[in-house]
CSV table of N, CA and C in Angstrom, one decimal:
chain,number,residue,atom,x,y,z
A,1,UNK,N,48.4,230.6,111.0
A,1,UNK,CA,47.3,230.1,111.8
A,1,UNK,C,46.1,230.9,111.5
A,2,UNK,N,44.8,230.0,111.4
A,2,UNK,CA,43.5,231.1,111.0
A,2,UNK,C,42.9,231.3,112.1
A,3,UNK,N,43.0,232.6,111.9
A,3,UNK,CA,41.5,232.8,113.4
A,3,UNK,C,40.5,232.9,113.3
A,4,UNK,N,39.8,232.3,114.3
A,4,UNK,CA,38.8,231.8,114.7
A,4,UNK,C,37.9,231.8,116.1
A,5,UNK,N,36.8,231.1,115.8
A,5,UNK,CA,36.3,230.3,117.0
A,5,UNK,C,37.0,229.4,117.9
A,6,UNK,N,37.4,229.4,119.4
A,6,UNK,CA,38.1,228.5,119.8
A,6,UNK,C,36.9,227.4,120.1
A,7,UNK,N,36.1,228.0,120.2
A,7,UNK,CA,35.1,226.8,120.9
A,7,UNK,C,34.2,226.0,120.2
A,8,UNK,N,33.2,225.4,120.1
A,8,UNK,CA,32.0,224.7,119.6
A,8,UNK,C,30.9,225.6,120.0
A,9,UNK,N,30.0,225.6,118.8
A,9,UNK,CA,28.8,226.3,119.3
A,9,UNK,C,28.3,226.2,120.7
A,10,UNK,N,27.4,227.1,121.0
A,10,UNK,CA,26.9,226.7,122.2
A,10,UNK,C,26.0,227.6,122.9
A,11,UNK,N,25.2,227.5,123.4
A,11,UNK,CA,23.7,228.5,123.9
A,11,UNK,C,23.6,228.0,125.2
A,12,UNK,N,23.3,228.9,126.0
A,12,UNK,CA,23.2,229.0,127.2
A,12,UNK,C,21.6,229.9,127.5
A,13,UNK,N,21.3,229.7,128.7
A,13,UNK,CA,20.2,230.3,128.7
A,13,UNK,C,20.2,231.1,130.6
A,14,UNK,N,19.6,232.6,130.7
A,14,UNK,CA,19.9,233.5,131.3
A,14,UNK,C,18.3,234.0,132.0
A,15,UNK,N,18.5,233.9,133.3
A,15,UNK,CA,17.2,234.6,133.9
A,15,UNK,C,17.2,236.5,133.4
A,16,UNK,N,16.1,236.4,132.7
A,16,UNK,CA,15.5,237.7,132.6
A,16,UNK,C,15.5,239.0,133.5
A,17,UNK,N,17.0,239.1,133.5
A,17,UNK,CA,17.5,240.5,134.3
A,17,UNK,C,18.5,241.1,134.0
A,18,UNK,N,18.4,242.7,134.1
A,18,UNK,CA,19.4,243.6,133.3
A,18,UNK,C,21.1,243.0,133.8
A,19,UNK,N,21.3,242.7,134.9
A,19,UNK,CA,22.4,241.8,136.1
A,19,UNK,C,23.0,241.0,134.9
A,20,UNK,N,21.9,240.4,134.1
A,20,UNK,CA,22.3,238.8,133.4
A,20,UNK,C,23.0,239.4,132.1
A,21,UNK,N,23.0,240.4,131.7
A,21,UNK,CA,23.6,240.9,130.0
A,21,UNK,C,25.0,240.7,130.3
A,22,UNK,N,25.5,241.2,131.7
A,22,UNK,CA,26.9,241.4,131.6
A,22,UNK,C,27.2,239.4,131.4
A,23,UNK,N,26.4,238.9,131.8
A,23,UNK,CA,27.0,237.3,132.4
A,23,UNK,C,26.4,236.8,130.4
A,24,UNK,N,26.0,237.2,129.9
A,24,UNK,CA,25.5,236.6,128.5
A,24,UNK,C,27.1,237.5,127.9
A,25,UNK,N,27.1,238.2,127.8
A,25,UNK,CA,28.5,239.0,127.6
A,25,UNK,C,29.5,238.1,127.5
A,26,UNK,N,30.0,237.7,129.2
A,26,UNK,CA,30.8,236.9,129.5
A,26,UNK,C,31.1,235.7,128.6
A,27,UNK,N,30.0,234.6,128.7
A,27,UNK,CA,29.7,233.7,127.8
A,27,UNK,C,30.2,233.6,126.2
A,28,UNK,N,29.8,234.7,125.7
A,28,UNK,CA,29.9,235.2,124.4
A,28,UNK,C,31.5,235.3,124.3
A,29,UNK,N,32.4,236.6,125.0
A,29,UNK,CA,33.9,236.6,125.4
A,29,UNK,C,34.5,235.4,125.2
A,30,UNK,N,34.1,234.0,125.8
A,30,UNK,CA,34.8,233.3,126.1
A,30,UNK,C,34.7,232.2,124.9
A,31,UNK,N,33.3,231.9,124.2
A,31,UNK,CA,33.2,231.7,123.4
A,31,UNK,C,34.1,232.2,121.9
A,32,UNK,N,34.5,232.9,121.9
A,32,UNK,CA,34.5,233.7,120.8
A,32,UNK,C,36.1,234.3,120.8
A,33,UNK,N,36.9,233.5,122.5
A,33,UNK,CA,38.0,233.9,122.4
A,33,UNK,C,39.1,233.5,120.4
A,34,UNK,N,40.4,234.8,120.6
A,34,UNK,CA,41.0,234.4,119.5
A,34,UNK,C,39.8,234.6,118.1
A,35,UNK,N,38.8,235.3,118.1
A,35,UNK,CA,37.8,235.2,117.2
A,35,UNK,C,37.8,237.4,116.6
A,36,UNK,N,38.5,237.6,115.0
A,36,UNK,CA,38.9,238.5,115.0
A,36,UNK,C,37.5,239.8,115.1
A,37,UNK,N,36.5,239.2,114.8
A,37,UNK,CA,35.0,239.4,115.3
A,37,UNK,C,34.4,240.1,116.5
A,38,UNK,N,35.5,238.9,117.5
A,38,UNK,CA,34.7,239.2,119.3
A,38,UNK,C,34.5,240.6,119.8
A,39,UNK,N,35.3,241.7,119.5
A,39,UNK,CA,34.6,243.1,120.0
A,39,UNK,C,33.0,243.3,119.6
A,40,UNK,N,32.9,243.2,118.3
A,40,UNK,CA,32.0,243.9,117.6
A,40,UNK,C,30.9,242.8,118.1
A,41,UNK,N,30.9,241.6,118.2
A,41,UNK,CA,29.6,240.7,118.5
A,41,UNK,C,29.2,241.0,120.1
A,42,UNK,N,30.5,241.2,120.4
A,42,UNK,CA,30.4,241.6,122.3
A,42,UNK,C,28.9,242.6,122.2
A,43,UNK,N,29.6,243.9,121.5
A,43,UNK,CA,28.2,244.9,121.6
A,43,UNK,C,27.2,244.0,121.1
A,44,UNK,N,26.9,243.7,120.1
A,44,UNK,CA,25.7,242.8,119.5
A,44,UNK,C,25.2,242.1,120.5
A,45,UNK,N,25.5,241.4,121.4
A,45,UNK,CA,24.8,240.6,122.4
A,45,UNK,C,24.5,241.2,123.6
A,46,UNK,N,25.7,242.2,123.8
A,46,UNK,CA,24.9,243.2,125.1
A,46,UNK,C,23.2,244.1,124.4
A,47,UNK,N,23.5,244.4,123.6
A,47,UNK,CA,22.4,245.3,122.9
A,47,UNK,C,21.2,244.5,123.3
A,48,UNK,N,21.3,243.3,122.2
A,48,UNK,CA,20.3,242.3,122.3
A,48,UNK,C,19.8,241.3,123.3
A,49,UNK,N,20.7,241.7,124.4
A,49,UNK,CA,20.7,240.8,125.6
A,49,UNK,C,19.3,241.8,126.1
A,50,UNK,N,20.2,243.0,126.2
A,50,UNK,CA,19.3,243.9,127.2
A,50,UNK,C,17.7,244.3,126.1
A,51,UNK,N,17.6,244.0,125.2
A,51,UNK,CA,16.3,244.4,124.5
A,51,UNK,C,15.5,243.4,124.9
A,52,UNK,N,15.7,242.4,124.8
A,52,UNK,CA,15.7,240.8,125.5
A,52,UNK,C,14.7,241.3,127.3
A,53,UNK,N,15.6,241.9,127.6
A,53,UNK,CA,15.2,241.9,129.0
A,53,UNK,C,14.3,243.1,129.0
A,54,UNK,N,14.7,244.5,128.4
A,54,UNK,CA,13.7,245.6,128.8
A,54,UNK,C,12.6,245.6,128.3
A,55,UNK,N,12.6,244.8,126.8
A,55,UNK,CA,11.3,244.9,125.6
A,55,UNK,C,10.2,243.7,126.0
A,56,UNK,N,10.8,242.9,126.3
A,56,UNK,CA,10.1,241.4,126.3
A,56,UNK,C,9.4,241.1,127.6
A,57,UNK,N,8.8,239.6,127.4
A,57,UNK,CA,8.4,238.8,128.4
A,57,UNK,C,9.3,238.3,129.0
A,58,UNK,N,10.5,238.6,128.5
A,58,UNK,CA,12.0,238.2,129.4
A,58,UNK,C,12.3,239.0,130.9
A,59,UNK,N,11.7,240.0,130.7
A,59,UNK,CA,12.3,240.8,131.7
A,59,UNK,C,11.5,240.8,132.5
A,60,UNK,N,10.2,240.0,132.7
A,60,UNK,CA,9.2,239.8,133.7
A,60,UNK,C,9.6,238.6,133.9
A,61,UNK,N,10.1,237.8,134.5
A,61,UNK,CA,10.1,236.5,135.2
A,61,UNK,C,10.2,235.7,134.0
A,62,UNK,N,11.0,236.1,133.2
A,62,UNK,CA,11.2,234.4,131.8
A,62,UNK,C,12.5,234.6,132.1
A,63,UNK,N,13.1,234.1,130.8
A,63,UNK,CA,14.6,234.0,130.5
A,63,UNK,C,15.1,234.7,128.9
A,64,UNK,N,16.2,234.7,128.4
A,64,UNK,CA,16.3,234.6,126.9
A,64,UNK,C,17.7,233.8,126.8
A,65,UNK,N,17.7,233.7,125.8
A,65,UNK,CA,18.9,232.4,125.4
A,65,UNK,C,19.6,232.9,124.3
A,66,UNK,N,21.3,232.9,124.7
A,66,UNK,CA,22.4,233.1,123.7
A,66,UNK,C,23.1,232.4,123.3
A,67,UNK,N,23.0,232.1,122.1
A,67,UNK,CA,23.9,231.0,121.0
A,67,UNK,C,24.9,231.6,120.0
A,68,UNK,N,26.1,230.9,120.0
A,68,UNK,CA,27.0,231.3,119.6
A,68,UNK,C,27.2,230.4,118.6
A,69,UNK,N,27.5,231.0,117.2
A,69,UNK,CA,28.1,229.8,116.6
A,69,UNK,C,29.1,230.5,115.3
A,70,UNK,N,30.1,229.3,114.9
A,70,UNK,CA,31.2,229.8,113.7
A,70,UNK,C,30.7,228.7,112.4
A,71,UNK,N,30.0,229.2,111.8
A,71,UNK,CA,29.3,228.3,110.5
A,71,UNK,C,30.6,227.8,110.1
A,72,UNK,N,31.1,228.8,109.7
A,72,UNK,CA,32.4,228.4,108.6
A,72,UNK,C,34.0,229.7,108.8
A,73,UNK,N,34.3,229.1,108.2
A,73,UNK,CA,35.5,230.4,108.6
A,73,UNK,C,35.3,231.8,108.2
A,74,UNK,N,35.9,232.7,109.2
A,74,UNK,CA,35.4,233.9,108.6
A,74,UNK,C,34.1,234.4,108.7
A,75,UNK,N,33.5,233.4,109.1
A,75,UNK,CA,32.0,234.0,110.0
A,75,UNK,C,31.7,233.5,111.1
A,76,UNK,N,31.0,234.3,112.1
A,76,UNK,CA,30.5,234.3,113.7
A,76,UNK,C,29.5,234.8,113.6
A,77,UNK,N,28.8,234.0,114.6
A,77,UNK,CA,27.0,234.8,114.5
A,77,UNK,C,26.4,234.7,116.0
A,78,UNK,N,26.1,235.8,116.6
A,78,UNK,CA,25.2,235.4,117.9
A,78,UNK,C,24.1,235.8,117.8
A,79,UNK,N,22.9,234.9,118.1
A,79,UNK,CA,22.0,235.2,118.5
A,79,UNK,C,20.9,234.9,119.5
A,80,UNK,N,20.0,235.8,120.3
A,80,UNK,CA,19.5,236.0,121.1
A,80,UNK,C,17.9,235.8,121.3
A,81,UNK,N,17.8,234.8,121.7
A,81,UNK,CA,15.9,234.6,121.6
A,81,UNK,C,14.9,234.6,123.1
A,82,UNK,N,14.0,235.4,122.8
A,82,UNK,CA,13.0,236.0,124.1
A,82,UNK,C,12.1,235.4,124.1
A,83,UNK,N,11.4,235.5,125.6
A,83,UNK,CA,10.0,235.3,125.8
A,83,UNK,C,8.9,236.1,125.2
A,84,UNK,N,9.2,236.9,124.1
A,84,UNK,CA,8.4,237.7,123.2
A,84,UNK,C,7.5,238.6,124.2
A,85,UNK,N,6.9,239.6,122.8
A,85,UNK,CA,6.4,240.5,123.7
A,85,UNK,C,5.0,241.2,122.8
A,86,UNK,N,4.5,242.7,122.9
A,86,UNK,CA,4.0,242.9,122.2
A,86,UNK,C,4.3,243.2,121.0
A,87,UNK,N,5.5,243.9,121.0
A,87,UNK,CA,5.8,244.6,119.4
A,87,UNK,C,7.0,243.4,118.8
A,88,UNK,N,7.1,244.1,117.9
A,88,UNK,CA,8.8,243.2,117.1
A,88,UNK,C,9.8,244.5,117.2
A,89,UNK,N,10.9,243.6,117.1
A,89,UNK,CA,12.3,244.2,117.4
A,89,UNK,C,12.6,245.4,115.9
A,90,UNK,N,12.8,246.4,116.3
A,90,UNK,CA,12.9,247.6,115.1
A,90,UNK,C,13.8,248.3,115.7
A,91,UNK,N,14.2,249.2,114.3
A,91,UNK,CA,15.6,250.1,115.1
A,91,UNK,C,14.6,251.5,115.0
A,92,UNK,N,15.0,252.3,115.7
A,92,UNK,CA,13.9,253.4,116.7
A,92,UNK,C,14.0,254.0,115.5
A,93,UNK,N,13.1,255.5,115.2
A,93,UNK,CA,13.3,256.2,114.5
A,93,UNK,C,13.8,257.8,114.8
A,94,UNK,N,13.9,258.6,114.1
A,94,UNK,CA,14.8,259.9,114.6
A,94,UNK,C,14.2,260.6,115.7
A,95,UNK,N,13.1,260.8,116.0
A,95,UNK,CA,12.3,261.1,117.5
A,95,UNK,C,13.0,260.2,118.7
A,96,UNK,N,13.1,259.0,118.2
A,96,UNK,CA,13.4,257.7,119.4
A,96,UNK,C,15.2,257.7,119.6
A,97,UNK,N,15.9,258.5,118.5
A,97,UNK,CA,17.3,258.3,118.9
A,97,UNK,C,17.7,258.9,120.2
A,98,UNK,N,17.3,259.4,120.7
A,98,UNK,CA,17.9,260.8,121.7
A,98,UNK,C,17.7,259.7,123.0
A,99,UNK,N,16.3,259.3,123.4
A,99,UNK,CA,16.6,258.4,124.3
A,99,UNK,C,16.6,256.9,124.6
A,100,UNK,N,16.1,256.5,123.1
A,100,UNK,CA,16.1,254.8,123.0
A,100,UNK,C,16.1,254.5,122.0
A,101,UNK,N,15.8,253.4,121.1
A,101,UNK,CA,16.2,252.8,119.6
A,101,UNK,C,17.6,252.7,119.2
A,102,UNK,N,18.1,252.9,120.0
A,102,UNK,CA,20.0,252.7,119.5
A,102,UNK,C,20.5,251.4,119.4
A,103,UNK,N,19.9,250.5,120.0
A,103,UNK,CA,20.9,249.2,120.2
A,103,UNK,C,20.6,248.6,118.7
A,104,UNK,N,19.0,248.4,118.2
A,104,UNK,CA,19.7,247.6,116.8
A,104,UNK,C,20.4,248.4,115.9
A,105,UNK,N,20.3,249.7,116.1
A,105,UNK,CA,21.3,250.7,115.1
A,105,UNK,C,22.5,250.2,115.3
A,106,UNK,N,22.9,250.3,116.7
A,106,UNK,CA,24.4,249.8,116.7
A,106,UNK,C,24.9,248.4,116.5
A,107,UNK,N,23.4,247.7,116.7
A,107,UNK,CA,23.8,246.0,116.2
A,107,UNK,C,23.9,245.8,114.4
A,108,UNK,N,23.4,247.3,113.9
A,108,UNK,CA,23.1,246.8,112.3
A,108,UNK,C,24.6,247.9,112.6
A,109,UNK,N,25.4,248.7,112.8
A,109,UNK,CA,26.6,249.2,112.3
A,109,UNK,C,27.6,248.1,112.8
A,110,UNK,N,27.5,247.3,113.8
A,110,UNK,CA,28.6,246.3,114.1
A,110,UNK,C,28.5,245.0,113.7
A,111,UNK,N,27.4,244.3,112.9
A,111,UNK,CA,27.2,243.2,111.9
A,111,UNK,C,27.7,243.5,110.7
A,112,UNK,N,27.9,242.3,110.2
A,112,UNK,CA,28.1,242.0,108.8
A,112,UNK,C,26.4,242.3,108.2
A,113,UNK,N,25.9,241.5,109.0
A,113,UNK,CA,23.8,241.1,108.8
A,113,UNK,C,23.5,241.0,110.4
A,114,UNK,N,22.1,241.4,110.0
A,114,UNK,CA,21.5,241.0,111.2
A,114,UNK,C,19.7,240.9,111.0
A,115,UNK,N,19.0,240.2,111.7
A,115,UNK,CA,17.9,239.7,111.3
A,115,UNK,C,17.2,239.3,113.1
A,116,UNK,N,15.5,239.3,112.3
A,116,UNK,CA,15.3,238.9,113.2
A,116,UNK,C,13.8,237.5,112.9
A,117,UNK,N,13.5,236.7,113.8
A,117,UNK,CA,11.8,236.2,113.1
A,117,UNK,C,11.6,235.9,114.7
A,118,UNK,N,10.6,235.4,114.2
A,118,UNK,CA,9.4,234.7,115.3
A,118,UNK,C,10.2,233.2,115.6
A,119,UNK,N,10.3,233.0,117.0
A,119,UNK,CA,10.3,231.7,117.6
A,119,UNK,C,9.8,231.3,118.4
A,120,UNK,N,8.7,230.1,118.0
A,120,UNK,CA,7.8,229.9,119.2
A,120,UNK,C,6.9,231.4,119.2
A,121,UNK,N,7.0,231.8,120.7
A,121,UNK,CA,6.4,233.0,121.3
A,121,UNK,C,6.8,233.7,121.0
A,122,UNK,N,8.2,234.1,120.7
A,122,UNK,CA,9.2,234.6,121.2
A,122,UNK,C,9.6,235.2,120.3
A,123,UNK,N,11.0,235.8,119.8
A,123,UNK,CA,11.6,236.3,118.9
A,123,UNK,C,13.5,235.8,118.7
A,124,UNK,N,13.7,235.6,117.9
A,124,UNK,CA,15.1,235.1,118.0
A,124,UNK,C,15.9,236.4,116.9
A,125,UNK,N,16.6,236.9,117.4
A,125,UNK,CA,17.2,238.5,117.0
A,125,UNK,C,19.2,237.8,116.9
A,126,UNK,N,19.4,238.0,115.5
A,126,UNK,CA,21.2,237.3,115.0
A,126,UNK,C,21.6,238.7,114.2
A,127,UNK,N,23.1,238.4,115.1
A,127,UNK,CA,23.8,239.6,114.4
A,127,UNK,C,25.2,238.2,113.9
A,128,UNK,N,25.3,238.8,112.6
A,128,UNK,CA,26.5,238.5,112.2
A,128,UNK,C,27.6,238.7,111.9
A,129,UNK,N,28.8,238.5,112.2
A,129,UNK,CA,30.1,239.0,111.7
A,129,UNK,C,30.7,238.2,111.1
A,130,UNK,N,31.6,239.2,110.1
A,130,UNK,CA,32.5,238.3,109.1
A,130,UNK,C,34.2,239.2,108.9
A,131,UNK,N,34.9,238.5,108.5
A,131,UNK,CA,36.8,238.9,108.0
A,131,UNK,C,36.8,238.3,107.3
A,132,UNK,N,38.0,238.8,107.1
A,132,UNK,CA,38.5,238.3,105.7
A,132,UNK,C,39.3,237.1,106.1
A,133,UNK,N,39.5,235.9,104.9
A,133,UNK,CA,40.1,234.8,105.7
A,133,UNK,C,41.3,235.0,104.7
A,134,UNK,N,42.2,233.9,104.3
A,134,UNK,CA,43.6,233.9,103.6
A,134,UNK,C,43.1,233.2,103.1
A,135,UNK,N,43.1,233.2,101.4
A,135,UNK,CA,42.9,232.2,100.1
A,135,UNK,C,44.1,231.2,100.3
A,136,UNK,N,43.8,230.5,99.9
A,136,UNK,CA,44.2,228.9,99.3
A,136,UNK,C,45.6,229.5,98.9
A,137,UNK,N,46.8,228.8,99.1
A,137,UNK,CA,48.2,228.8,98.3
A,137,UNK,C,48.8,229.9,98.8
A,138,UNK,N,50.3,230.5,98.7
A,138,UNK,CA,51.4,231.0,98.5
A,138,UNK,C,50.6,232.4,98.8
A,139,UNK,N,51.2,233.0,99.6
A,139,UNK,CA,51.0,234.6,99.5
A,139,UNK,C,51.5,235.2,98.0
A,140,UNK,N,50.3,236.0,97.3
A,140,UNK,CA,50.7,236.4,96.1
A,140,UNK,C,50.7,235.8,94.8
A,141,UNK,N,50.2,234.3,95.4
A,141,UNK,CA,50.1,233.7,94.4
A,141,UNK,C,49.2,233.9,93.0
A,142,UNK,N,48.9,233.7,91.7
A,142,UNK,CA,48.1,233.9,91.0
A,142,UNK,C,48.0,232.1,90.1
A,143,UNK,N,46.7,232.2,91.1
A,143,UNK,CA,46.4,230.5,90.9
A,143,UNK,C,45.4,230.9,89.5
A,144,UNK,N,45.9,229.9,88.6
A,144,UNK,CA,45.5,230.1,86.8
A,144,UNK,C,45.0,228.6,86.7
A,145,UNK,N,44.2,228.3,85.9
A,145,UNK,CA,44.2,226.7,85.6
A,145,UNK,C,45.0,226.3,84.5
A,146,UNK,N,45.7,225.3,84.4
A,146,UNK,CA,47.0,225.2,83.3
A,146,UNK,C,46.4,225.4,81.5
A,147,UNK,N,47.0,225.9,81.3
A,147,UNK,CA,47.2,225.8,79.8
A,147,UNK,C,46.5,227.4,79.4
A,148,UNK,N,45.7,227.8,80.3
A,148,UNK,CA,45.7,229.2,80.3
A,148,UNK,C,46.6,230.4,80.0
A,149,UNK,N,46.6,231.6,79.1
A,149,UNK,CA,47.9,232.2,78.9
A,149,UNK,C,48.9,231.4,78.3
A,150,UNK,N,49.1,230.8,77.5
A,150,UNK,CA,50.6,229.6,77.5
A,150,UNK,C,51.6,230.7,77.3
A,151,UNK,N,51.2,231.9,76.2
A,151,UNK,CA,52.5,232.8,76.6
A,151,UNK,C,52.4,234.0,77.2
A,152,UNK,N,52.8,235.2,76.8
A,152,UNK,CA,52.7,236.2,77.5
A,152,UNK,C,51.8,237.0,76.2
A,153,UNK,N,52.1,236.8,75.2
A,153,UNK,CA,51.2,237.4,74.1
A,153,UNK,C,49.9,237.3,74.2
A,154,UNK,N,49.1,236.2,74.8
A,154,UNK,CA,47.9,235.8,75.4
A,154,UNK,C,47.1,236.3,76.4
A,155,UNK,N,48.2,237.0,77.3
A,155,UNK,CA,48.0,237.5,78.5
A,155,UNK,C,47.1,238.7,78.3
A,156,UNK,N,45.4,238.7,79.0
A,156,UNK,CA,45.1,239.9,79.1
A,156,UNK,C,45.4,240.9,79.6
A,157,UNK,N,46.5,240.8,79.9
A,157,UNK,CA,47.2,242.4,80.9
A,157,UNK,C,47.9,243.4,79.6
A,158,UNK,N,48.0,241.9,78.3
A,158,UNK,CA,48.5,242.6,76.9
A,158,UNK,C,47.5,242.9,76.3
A,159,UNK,N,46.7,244.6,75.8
A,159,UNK,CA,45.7,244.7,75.0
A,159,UNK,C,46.2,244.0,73.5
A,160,UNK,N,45.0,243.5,73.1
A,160,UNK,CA,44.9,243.2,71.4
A,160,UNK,C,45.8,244.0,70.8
A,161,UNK,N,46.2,243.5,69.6
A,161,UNK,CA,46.4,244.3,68.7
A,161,UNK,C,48.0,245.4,68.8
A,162,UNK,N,48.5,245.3,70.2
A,162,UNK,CA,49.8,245.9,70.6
A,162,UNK,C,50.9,245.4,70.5
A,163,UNK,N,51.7,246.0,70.0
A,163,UNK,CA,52.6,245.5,69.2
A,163,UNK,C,54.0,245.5,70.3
């Protein structure tokens, strides 16, 4: 059985309060159940929930909105879009680690990728995760196309010339 996403994409949208990260959290959890991913995106959406709320126009009387989606197998991606603000979303620098700039640090060590652009007003901030899935056929299999190797003399595992 491959794991996965149990659910269908899906974006929900959250009044602009520190209260609401844990409930975008939630969302995400449930989304994402059975998904070998779900710890690591969990942080990714609290981070970005709450940047959402403390950085933006979110956290004065807007909202921001979390969308969940499994493109394809082996990848999950959440991302988080605000009522924008003045600056853009950056990971702090070594002055800013001690008491703030941590969350995209920690969203860029628990992504596969992560990105951000302009939406609308706003800003739309995706972290992505990825596993490994199971190739096609037989565990251990060594899928060849036919007529390839026909004997073992052919075989590049045999150097040239060895007798």
């Amino acid at each position: 059985m491959t794991m996965g996403c149990v659910v269908p994409p899906g974006a929900r949208s959250f009044p602009g309060e520190a209260c609401q990260v844990g409930e975008a959290r939630r969302f995400v959890a449930r989304a994402l159940e059975g998904c070998p991913a779900r710890e690591r995106l969990l942080t990714c959406v609290s981070e970005l929930a709450a940047n959402a709320v403390e950085h933006t126009e979110s956290g004065a009387g807007g909202t921001f909105t979390v969308t969940v989606r499994c493109p394809r197998e082996g990848v999950a991606l959440v991302s988080v879009a605000d009522d924008g603000g003045a600056g853009e979303p950056a990971t702090g620098g070594r002055e800013e680690m001690s008491e703030s700039g941590r969350g995209l640090a920690l969203v860029d060590a628990f992504s596969s990728h992560w990105g951000c652009r302009r939406a609308g007003r706003g800003h739309l901030v995706w972290a992505e995760a990825t596993w490994p899935v199971p190739a096609d056929g037989p565990a251990g299999a060594c899928r060849r196309p036919p007529g390839l190797w026909q004997d073992a003399e052919d075989s590049p595992a045999r150097p040239q010339g060895v007798a």
